[in-house]
XYZ file of C-alpha atoms in Angstrom:
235
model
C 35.691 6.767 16.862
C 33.223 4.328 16.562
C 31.579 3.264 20.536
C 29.930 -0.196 21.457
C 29.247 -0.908 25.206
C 26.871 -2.775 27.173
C 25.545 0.031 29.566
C 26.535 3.673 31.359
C 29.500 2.184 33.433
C 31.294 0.798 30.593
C 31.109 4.102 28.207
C 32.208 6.288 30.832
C 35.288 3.532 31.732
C 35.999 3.288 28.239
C 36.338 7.245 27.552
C 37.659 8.134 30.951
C 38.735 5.139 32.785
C 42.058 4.199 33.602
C 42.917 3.372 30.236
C 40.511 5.636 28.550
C 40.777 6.584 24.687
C 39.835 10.269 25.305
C 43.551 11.817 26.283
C 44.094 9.805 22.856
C 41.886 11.625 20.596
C 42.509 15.066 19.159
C 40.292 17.877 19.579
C 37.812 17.881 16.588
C 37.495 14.094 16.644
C 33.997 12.818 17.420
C 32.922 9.511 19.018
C 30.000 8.107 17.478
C 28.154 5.737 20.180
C 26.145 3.311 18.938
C 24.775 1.533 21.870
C 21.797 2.283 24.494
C 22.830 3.234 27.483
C 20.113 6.058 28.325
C 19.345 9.954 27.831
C 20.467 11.564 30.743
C 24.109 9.390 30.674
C 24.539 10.479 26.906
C 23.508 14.370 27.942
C 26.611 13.693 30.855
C 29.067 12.650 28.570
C 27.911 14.713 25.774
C 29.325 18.141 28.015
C 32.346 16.125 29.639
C 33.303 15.175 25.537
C 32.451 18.783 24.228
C 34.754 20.072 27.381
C 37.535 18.585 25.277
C 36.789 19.280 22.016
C 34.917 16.046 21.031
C 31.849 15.902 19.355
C 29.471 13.095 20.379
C 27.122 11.508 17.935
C 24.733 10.034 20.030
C 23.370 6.741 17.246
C 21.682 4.219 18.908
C 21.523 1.244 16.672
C 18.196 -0.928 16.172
C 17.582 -4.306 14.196
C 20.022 -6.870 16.579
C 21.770 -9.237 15.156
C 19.756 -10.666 12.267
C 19.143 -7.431 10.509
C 22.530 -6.249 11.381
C 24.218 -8.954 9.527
C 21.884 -8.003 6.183
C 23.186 -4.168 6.854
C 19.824 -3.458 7.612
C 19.735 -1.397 10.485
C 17.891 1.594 12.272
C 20.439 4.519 13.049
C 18.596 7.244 14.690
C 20.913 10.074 15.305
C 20.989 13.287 18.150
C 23.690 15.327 17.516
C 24.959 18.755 16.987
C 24.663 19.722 13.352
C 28.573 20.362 12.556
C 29.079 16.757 14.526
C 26.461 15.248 12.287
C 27.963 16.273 9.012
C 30.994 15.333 10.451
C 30.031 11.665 10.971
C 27.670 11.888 8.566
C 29.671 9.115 5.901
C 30.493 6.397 8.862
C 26.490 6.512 9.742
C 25.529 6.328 6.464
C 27.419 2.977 6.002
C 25.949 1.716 8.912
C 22.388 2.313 8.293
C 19.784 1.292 6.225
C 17.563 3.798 7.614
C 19.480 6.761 9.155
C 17.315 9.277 11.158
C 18.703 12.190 12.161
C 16.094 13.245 15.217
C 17.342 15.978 17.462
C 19.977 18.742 17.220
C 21.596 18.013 20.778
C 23.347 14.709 22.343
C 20.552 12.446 24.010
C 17.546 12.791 20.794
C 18.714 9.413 19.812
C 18.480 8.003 23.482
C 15.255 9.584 23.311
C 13.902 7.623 20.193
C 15.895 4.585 20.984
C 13.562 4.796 24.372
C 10.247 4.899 22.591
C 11.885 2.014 19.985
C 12.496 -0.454 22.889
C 9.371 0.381 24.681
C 8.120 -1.533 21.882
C 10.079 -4.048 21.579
C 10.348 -5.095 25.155
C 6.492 -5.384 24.937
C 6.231 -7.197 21.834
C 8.633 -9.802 22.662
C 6.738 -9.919 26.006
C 3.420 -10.212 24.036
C 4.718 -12.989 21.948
C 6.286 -14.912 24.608
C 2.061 -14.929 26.408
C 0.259 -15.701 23.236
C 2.557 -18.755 22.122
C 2.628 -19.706 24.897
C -1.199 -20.118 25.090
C -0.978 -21.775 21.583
C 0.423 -24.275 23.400
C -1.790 -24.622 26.360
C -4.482 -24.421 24.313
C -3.213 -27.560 22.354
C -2.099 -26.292 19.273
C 0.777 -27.026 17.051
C 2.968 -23.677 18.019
C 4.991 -23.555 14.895
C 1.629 -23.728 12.777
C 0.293 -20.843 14.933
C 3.448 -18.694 14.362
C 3.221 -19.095 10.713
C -0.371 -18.361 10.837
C -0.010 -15.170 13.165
C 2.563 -13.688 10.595
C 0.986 -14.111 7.913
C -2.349 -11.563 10.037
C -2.881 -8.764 11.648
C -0.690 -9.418 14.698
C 2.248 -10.325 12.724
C 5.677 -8.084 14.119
C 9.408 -8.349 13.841
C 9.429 -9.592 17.221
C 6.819 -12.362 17.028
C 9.032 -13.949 13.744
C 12.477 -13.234 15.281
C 11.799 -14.751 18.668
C 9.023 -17.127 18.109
C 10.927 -19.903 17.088
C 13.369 -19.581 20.251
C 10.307 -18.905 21.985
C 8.797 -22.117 21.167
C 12.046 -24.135 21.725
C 12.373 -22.651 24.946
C 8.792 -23.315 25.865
C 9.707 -26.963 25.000
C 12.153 -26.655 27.959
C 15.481 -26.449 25.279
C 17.921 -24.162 25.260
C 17.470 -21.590 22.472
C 20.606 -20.053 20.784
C 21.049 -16.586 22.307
C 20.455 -13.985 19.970
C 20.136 -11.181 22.398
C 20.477 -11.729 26.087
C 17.761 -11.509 28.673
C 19.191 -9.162 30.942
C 19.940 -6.192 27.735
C 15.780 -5.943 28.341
C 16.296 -5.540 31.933
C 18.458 -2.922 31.234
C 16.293 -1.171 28.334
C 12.966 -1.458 29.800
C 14.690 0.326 33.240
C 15.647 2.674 31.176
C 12.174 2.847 29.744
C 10.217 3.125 32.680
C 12.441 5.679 34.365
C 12.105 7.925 31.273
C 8.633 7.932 31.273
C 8.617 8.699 35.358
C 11.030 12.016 34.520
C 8.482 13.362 32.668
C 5.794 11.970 35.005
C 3.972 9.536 32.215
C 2.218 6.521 33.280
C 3.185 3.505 31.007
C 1.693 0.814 32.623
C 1.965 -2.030 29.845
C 5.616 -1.171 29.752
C 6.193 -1.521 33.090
C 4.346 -4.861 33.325
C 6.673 -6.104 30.383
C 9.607 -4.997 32.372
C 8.376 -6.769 35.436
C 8.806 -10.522 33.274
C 12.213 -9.842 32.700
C 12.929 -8.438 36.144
C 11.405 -12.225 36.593
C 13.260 -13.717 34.165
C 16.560 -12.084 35.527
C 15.821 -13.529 39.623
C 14.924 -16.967 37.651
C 18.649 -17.581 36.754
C 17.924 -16.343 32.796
C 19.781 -13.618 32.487
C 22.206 -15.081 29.749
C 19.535 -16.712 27.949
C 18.211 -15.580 25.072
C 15.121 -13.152 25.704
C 12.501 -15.088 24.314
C 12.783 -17.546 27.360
C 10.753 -15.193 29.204
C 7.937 -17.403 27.690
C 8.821 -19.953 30.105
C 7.907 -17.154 33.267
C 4.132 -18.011 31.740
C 4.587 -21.264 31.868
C 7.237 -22.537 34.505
C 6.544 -26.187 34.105
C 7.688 -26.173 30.883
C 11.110 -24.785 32.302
C-alpha cells in the first residue's frame, strides 16, 4: 500500500480513522509512506502497524514536482530489513536514487529532516539574494543565469528563481509547492534538532520567513514568494 498525506493528522486518519484502510489489509501487507510527516509520528505508527502485522516502510520522497515528473526522485528508506525486501520492487520504480538508511521505521524521517533543512534554507537564501539583484538594480533573470552557471548555483536557486522573480515583480507565480509544506518541514526541523538539544540557528531563521510568509496571507502560494517578506513593497 502505497501512502501520500500532507502531515501526522492525515496518516493516522487515513490508517485508523473512521474509514481507515488498516482493518482492510491482511497481516503481512506493508504500507510504504512516502510523505514527511516527522520521526517520532512514523516511530508511533510504525508499533501501532507492526501490532497488526503490517510492516511500515518509512520512504520519504525528495525532488517535488519537477524531478518527479522526469522519475527522478530521492527515496531514502528506514525500514525493517524483511519489510525492505518486501517493498523493495515498488521503491525501486519510484526512485532514481533509492537509499536505504536505517534498519528501523523513522531513519528516513531522519534523513528527510537533514534533506529539508537544506532546502528550506536554500530557497530562503535565494529568495534574499534575488531579491537584492533587484534592489541593487540589476536585471534578475541575467543574475539567475549567471549565479547557476558559479559557485552558488543549487537546485533550489534554478527551480524557484524564476517564480521568485515573478513574485518579486508582485505576480502570482504558478504554485509548484505550497508555502505552508515549509512551515510544516522546517517545524519539523527545528524541533528535531531541539530533541537532541542542537542549536541550528540558520534553520531556524529560515523557518521564521515562512512562519512570516504563512501570517502574511501566503500560505497557498508557491514558496518562493517568501522573497516578497524581503521586500514587501514589491508585494
Amino acid at each position: 500500500m502505497l501512502v501520500a498525506v500532507r502531515n501526522q493528522a492525515q496518516l493516522e486518519e487515513l490508517l485508523y480513522g473512521e474509514v481507515g484502510i488498516v482493518p482492510a489489509l491482511d497481516r503481512g501487507a506493508a504500507v510504504i509512506l512516502t510523505s514527511t510527516v516527522g520521526i517520532r509520528a512514523v516511530e508511533v505508527v510504525a508499533a501501532r502497524l507492526s501490532d497488526d502485522g503490517i510492516g511500515l516502510a518509512d520512504a520519504p520522497v525528495s525532488g517535488g514536482p519537477v524531478r518527479a515528473g522526469k522519475g527522478d526522485l530521492l527515496v531514502t528508506v528506514g525500514a525493517y530489513p524483511d519489510v525492505y525486501e518486501h517493498c523493495r520492487p515498488v521503491l525501486e520504480a519510484m526512485a532514481s536514487n533509492l537509499v536505504w538508511v536505517g534498519e528501523a521505521p523513522g531513519k528516513g524521517q531522519c534523513m528527510k529532516t537533514v534533506n529539508q533543512l537544506l532546502c528550506g534554507v536554500h530557497i530562503a537564501a535565494a529568495a534574499e539574494a534575488l531579491a537584492l539583484a533587484g534592489e541593487l538594480g540589476l536585471d534578475q533573470e541575467k543574475a539567475l543565469d549567471a549565479l547557476m552557471s558559479g559557485a552558488a548555483a543549487s537546485f533550489m536557486l534554478g527551480d524557484r528563481g524564476p517564480r521568485a522573480i515573478q513574485a518579486y515583480a508582485g505576480e502570482e507565480a504558478e504554485v509548484k509547492s505550497r508555502l505552508d509544506i515549509f512551515v510544516k518541514d522546517m517545524g519539523i526541523v527545528t524541533s528535531a534538532a531541539k530533541s537532541v538539544g542542537m542549536p541550528v540557528p540558520v534553520a531556524a531563521a529560515a523557518e521564521q520567513l515562512y512562519l512570516q510568509g504563512l501570517a502574511n496571507g501566503q500560505a497557498a502560494m508557491d514558496d518562493s514568494s517568501v522573497i516578497r517578506l524581503v521586500t514587501p513593497k514589491k508585494g
